[in-house]
Coordinates of C-alpha atoms in Angstrom, one line a residue:
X1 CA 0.0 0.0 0.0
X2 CA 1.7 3.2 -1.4
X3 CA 0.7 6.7 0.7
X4 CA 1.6 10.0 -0.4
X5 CA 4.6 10.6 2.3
X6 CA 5.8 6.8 2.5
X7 CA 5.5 3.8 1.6
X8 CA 4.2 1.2 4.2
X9 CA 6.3 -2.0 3.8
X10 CA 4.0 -5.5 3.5
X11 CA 6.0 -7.6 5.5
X12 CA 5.6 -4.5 8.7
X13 CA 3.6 -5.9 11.8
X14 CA 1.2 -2.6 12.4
X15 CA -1.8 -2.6 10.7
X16 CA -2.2 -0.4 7.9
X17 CA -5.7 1.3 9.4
X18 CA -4.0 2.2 12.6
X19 CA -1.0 3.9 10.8
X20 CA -3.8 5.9 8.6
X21 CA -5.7 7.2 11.8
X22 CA -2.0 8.2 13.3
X23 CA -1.3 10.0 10.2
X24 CA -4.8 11.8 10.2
X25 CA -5.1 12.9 13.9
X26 CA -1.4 13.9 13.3
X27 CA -2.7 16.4 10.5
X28 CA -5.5 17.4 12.3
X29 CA -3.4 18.5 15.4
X30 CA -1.0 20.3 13.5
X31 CA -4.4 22.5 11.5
X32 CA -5.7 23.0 15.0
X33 CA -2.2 24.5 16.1
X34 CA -1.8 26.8 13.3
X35 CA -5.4 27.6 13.7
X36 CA -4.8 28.8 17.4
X37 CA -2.0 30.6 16.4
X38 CA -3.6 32.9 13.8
X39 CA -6.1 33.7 16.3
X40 CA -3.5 34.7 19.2
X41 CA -3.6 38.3 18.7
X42 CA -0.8 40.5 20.2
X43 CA -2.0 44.4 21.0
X44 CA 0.5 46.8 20.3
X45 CA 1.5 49.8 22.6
X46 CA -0.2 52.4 21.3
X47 CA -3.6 50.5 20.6
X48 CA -6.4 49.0 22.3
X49 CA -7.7 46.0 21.4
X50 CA -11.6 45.4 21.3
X51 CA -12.5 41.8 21.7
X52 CA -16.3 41.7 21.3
X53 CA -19.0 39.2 20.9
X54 CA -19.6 36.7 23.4
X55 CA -16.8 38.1 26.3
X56 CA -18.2 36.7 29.3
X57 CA -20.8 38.3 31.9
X58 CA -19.9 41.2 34.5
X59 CA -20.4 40.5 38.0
X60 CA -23.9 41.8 38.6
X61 CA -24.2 38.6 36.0
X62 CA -25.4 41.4 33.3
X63 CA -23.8 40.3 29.6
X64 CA -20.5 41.9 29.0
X65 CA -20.6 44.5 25.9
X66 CA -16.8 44.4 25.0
X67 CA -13.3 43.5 26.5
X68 CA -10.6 45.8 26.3
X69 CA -6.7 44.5 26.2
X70 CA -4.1 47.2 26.3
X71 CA -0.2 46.1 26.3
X72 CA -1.1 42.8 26.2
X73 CA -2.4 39.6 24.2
X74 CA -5.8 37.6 24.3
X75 CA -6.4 34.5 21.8
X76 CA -9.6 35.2 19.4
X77 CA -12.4 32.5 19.3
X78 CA -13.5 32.2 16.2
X79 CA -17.0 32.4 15.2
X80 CA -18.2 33.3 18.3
X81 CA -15.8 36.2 19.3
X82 CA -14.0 39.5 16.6
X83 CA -12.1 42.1 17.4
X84 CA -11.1 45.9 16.3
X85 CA -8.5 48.3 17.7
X86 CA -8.7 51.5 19.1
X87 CA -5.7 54.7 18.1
X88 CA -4.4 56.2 21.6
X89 CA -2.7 59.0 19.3
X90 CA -3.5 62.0 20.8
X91 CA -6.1 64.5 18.5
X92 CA -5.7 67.6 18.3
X93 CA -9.1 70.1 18.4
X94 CA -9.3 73.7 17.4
X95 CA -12.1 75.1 19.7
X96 CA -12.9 78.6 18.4
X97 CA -15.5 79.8 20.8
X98 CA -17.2 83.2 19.8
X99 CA -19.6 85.1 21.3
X100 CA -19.9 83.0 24.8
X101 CA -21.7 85.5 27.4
X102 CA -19.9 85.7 30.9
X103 CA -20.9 86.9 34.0
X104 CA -21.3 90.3 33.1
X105 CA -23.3 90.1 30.1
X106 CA -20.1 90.3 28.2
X107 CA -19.7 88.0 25.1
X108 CA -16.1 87.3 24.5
X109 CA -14.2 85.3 22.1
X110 CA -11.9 82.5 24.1
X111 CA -9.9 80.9 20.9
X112 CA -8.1 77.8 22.1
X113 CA -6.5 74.7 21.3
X114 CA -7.2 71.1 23.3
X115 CA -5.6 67.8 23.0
X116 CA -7.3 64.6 23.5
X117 CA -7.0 60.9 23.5
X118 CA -8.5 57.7 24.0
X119 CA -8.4 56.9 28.1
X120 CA -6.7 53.7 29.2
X121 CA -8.3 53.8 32.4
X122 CA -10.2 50.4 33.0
X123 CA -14.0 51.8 33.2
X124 CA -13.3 54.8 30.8
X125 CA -11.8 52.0 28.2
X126 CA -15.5 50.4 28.0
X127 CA -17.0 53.8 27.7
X128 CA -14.4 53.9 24.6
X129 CA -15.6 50.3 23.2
X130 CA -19.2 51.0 23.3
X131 CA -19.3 54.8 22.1
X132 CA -16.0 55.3 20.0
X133 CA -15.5 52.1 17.9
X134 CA -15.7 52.1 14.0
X135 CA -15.9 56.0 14.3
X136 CA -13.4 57.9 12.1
X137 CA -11.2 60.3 13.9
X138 CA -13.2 63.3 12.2
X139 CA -16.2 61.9 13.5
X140 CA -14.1 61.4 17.2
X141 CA -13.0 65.0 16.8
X142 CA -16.6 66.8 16.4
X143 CA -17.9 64.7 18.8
X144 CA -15.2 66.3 21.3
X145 CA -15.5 69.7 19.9
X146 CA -19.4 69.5 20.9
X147 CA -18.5 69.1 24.3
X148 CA -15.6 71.1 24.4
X149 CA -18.0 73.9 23.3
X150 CA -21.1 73.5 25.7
X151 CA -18.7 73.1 28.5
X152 CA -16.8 75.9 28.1
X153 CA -19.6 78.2 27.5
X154 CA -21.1 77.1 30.9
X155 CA -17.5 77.7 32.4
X156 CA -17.5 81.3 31.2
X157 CA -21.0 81.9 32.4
X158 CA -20.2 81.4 35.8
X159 CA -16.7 83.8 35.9
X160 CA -16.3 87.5 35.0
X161 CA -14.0 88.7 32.6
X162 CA -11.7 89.9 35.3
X163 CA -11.0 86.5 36.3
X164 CA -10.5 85.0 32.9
X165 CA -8.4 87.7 31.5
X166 CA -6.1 88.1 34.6
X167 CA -6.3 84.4 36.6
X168 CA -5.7 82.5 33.7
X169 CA -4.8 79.3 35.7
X170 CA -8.1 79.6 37.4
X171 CA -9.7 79.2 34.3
X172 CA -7.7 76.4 32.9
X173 CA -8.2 74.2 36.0
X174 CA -12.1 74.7 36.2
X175 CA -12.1 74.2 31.9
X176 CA -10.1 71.0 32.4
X177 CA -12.3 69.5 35.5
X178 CA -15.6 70.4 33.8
X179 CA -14.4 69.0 30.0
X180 CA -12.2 66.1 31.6
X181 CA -15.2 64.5 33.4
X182 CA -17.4 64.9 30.3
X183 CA -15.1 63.4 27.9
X184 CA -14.9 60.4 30.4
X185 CA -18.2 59.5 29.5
X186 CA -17.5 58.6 25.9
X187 CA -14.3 57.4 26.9
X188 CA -11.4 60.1 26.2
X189 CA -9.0 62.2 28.5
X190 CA -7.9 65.8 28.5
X191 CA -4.2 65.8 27.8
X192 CA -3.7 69.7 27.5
X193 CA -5.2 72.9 26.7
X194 CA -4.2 76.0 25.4
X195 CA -5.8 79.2 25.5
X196 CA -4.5 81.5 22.5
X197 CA -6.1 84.7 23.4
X198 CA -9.0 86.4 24.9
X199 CA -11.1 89.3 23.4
X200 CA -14.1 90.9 23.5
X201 CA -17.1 93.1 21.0
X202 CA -17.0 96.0 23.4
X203 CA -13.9 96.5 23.9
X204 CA -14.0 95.8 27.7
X205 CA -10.7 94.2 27.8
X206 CA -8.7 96.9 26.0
X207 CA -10.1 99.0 28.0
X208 CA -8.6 97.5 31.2
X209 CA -5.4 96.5 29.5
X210 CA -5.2 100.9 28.2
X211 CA -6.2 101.7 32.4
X212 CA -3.2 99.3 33.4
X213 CA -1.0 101.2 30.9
X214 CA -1.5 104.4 31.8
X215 CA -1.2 103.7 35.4
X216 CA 2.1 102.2 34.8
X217 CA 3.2 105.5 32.5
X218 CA 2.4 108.0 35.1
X219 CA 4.2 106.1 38.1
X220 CA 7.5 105.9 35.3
X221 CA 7.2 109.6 34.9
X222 CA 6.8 110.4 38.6
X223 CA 9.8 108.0 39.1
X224 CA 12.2 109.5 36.4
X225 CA 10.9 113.5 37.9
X226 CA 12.1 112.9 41.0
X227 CA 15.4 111.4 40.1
X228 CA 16.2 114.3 37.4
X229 CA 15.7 116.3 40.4
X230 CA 17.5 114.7 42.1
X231 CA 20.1 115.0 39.6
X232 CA 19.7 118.5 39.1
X233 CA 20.5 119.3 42.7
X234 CA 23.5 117.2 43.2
X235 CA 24.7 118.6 40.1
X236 CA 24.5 121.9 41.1
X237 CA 26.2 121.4 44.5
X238 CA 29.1 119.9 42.5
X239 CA 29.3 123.2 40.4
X240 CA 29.3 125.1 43.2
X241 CA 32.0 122.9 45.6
X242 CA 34.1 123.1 42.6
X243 CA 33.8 127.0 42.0
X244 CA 34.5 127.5 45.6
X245 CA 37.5 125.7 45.9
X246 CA 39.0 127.4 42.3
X247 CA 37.9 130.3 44.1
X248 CA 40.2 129.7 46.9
X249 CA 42.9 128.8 44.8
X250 CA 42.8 131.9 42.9
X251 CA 42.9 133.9 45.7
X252 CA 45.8 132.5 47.3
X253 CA 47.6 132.4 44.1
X254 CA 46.9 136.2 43.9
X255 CA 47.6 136.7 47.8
X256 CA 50.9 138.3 47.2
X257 CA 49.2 140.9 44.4
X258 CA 48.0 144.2 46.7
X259 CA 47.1 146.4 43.9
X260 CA 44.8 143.3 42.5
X261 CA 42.8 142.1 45.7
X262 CA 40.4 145.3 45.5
X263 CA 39.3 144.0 41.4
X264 CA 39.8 140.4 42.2
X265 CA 37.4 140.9 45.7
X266 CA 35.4 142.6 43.2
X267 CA 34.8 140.6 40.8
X268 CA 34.6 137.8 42.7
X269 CA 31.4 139.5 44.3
X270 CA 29.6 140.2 40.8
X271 CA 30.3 136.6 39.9
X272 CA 28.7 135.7 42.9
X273 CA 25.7 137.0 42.7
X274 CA 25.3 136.2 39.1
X275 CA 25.9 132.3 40.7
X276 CA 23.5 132.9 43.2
X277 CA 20.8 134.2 40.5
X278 CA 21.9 131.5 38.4
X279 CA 20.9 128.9 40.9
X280 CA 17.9 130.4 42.6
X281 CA 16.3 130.1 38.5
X282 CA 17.5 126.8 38.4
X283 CA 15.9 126.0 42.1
X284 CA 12.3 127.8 40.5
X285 CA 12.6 125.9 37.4
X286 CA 13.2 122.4 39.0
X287 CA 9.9 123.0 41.4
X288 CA 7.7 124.3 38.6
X289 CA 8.9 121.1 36.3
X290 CA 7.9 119.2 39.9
X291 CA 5.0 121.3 40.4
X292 CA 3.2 120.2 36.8
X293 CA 4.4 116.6 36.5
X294 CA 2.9 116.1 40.1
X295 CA -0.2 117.6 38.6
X296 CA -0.5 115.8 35.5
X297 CA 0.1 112.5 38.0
X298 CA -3.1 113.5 40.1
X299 CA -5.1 114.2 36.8
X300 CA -4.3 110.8 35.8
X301 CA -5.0 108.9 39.3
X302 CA -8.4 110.9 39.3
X303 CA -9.2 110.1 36.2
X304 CA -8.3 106.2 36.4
X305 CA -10.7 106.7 39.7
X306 CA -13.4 107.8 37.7
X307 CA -13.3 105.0 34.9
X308 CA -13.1 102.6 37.7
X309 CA -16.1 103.8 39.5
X310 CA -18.0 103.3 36.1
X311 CA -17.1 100.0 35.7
X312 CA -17.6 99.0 39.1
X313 CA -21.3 101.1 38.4
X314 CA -21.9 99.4 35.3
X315 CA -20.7 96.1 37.1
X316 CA -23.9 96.2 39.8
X317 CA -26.1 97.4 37.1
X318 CA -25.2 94.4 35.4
X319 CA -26.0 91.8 38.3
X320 CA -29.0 93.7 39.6
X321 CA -30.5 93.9 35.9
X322 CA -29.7 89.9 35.6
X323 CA -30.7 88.4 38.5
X324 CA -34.1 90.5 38.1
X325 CA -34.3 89.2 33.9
X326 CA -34.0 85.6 35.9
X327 CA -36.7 86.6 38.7
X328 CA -38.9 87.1 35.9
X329 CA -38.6 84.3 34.0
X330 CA -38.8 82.1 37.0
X331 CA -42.0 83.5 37.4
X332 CA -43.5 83.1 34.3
X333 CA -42.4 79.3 34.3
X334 CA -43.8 78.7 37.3
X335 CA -46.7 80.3 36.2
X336 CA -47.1 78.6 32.6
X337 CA -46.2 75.3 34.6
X338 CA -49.3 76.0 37.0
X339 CA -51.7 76.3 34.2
X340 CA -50.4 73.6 32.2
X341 CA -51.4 71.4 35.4
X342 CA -54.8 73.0 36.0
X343 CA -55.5 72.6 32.2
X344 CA -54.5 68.7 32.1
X345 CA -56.3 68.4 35.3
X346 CA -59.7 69.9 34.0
X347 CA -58.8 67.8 30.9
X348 CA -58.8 64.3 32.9
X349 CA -61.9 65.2 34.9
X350 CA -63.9 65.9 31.2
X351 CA -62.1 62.8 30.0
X352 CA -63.3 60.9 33.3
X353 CA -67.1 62.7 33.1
X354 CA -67.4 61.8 29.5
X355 CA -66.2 58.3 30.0
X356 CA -68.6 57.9 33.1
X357 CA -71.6 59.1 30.6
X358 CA -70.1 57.1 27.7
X359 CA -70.5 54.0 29.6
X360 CA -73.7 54.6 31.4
X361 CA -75.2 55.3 28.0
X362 CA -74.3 51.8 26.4
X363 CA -75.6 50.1 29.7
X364 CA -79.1 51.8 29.0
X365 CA -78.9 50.8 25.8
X366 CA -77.9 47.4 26.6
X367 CA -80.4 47.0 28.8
X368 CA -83.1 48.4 26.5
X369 CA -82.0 46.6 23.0
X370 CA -82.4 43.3 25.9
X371 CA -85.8 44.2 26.9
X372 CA -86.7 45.1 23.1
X373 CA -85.5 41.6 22.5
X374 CA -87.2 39.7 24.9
X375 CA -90.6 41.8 24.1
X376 CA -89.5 40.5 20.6
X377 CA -89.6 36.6 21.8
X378 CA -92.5 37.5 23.8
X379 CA -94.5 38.4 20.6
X380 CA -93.3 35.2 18.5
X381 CA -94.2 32.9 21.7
X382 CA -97.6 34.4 21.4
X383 CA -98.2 33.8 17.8
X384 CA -97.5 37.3 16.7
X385 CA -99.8 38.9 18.7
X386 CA -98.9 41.6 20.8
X387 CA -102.3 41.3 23.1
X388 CA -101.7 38.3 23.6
X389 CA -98.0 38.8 24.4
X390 CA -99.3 41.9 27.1
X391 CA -101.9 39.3 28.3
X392 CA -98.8 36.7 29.3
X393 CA -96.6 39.8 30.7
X394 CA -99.8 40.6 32.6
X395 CA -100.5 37.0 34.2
X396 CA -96.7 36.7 35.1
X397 CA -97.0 40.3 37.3
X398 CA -100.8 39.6 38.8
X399 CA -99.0 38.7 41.6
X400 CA -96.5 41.0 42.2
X401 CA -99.5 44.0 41.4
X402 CA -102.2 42.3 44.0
X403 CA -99.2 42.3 46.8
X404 CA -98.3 45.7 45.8
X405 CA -101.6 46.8 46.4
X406 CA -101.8 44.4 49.9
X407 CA -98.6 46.1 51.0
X408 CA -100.2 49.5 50.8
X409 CA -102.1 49.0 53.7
X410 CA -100.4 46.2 55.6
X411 CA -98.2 48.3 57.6
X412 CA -100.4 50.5 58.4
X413 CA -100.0 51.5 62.0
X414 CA -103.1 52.4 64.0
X415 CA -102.7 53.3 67.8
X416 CA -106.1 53.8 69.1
X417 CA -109.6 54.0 67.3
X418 CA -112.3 55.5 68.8
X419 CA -115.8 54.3 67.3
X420 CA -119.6 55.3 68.5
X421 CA -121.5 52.6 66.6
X422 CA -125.2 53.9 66.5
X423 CA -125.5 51.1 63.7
X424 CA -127.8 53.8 62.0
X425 CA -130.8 52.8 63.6
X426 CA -130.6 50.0 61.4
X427 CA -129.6 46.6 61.5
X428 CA -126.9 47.0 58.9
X429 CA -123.4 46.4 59.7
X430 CA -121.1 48.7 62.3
X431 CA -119.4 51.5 61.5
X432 CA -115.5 49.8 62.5
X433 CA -116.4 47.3 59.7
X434 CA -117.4 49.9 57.3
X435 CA -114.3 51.8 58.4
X436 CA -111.6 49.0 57.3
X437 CA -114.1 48.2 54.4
X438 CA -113.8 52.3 53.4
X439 CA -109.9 51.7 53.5
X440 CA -109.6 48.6 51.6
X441 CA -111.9 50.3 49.1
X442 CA -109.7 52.9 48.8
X443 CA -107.2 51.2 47.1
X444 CA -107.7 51.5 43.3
X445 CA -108.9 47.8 41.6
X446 CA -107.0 46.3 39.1
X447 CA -109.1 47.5 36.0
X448 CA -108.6 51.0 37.4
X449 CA -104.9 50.3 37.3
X450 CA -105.1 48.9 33.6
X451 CA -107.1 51.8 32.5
X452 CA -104.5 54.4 33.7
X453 CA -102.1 52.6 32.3
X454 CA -103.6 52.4 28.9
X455 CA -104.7 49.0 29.1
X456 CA -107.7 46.8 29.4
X457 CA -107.7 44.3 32.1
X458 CA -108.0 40.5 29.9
X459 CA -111.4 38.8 30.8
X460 CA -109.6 36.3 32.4
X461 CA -109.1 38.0 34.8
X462 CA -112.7 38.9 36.2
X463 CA -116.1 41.3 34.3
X464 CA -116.5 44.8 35.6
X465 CA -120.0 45.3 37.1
X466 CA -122.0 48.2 37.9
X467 CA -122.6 49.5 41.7
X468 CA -125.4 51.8 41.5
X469 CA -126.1 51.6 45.2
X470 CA -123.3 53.8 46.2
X471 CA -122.0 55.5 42.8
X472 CA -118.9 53.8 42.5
X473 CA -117.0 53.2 39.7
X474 CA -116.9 49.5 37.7
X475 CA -115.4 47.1 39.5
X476 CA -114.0 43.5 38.4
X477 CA -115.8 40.8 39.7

């Protein structure tokens, strides 16, 4: 027997069926291995692997959405179980925010620039899985840039502008807690932000950054006034130490010259006043220069005062007109939400009336269309004929009528009766028998009952008769 890898010798002992079934399980092993090895996956480092399908159960014993592998390896089953990867490169979002209205009623622009990524964190991975997968990283970054957006708008509305121009790591912490824990929920983390610049429509800004300035300018021109003063006068005191001692010199050089001392005492006194008039202009010049700049300096302060009084004006106006605008529409909320109720309350009682009605009116005419049928079957029992169908409803009541007429007078309660019985003179009967005999009589008869009705009493049941004696009406015998 010839085999495609050997040749299996006649004269060998083992039986050729067993060495066939090696052979095969042999194969089959080896397909099984390489099977199992294309299906060990290996995640790389900057990846997370999403192994989805049937993953297990969590411990609540709810089924298991996705499992997420990061710097690691997982082997694939097939059939039952894929997988995809997720890119931890960070994205970078442009977040040009316009218009967004602080505290103050204020809209500013706040251009900025944030950096995200997919979160490695174990719960915020599964976020990442179920809300993030098969999405392209355009589709990531708008979905982002929406809630970059609505969170920094809310962030702004709570601060003034003082506090987002001038603490700016105020600002960057609350925009990164607020954003960070939002971006959680889809699975991503805040890696950085940066805020470019900050400006406003009304110029509010400038205006603070032009108040700073000038403050600034007029304390550097105070500054350098005082020290050219001071420069002034130690310059002049050096002009005149040196005079003095050239002075001095001159005249001991000149000691020995009689005929001279009178011109050189002379002339020494003219230049000496001319020094003294020099200096006393320069002393008047230096305090009017002091004089004006100190002036110009309180026109500025007063003026900076002034602008910062409006602001801090326009600042209350601001809150007070606000929280009143919010007063209002509280009110008119509550007030809309108070008539809504009253209307859906009225609503459900004419819902509840008309259903009450509705169903009252189809038991009537339930109970009618059953007494129309039974009058129906009544008239076929009887042949067609509708006296003769009365004269059977009749019989079947005779009873109930005769007791209704009994009942009339069976509970009547009489204490005491007082009778003088004369008996007329006659012999006829006494007047307590004709006093119950009066009662019972006044109690219509049955034919006087049928005729009220509309009916005629059926001959079966009795004739009517005259009773001329006493006038009454015809009675059934």
């Amino acid at each position: 027997m010839r085999f495609p890898f050997f040749t299996l010798a006649p004269s060998s002992g083992i039986p050729p069926t067993v060495i066939v079934s090696a052979v095969v399980l042999a194969i089959l092993l080896f397909s099984l291995l390489l099977v199992a090895l294309a299906r060990y996956r290996r995640c790389p480092s900057d990846k997370i692997m999403v192994i989805y399908g049937k993953v297990g159960s969590n411990k609540d014993g709810t089924a298991r959405s996705a499992k997420c592998i990061h710097g690691g390896a997982s082997f694939i089953w097939p059939v039952v179980q894929s997988y995809a990867y997720l890119d931890l490169t960070p994205i970078s979002i442009s977040v040009d925010l316009k218009s967004a209205l602080s505290r103050q009623n204020i809209r500013i622009d706040v251009p900025s620039r944030f950096t995200v990524g997919v979160s490695t964190e174990i719960g915020i991975m599964q976020n990442a899985a179920e809300r993030l997968l098969g999405l392209r990283l355009q589709e990531i970054q708008e979905l982002a840039k929406d809630i970059i957006f609505g969170q920094m708008r809310l962030i702004i509305a709570t601060m003034q502008i003082e506090e987002i121009n001038i603490d700016r790591d105020k600002f960057l912490e609350a925009v990164s807690a607020c954003v960070e824990g939002e971006l959680k929920k889809i699975g991503l983390r805040l890696i950085n932000v940066n805020v470019t610049d900050i400006s406003d429509e009304s110029g509010y800004i400038e205006a603070l950054g032009k108040e700073a300035a000038a403050k600034a300018i007029n304390e550097a021109r105070i500054s350098v006034a005082e020290r050219n003063r001071e420069g002034s006068i130690g310059e002049a005191n050096a002009v005149r130490d040196q005079r003095i001692s050239v002075a001095a010199a001159n005249a001991t050089a000149v000691d020995g010259e009689n005929t001279s001392k009178a011109d050189v005492a002379k002339s020494d006194a003219t230049r000496r006043e001319m020094e003294a008039e020099a200096q006393r202009r320069a002393i008047t010049a230096e305090k009017l220069a002091e004089a004006q700049t100190r002036e110009e300096a309180y026109a500025a302060e007063q003026r900076a005062e002034e602008a910062r009084a409006a602001r801090e004006t326009a600042t209350m106006q601001a809150d007070v007109i606000v929280n009143a605008q919010i007063e209002k529409e509280r009110k008119v909320l509550s007030a809309e939400a108070e008539a809504e109720q009253s209307r859906r309350l009225a609503q459900g009682e004419a819902d509840a009336i008309y259903a009450k009605m509705e169903a009252q009116a189809r038991g009537v005419e339930e109970i009618l269309t059953k007494q129309s049928e039974g009058f129906a079957n009544m008239v076929k029992a009887a042949g067609g004929s509708s006296d003769a169908a009365i004269q059977l409803l009749l019989a079947d009541k005779v009873e109930e009528l005769v007791r209704i007429q009994v009942e009339a007078v069976k509970n009547l309660s009489i204490d005491k009766i007082t009778v003088w019985d004369s008996m007329n003179g006659e012999g006829g009967s006494p007047t307590t028998a004709n006093f119950l005999s009066g009662m019972m009589k006044s109690i219509p008869p049955l034919n006087e009952t049928f005729k009220m009705a509309g009916l005629q009493i059926p001959g079966f049941l009795g004739k009517e008769r005259e009773d001329a004696a006493d006038g009454n009406t015809p009675a059934a015998e």
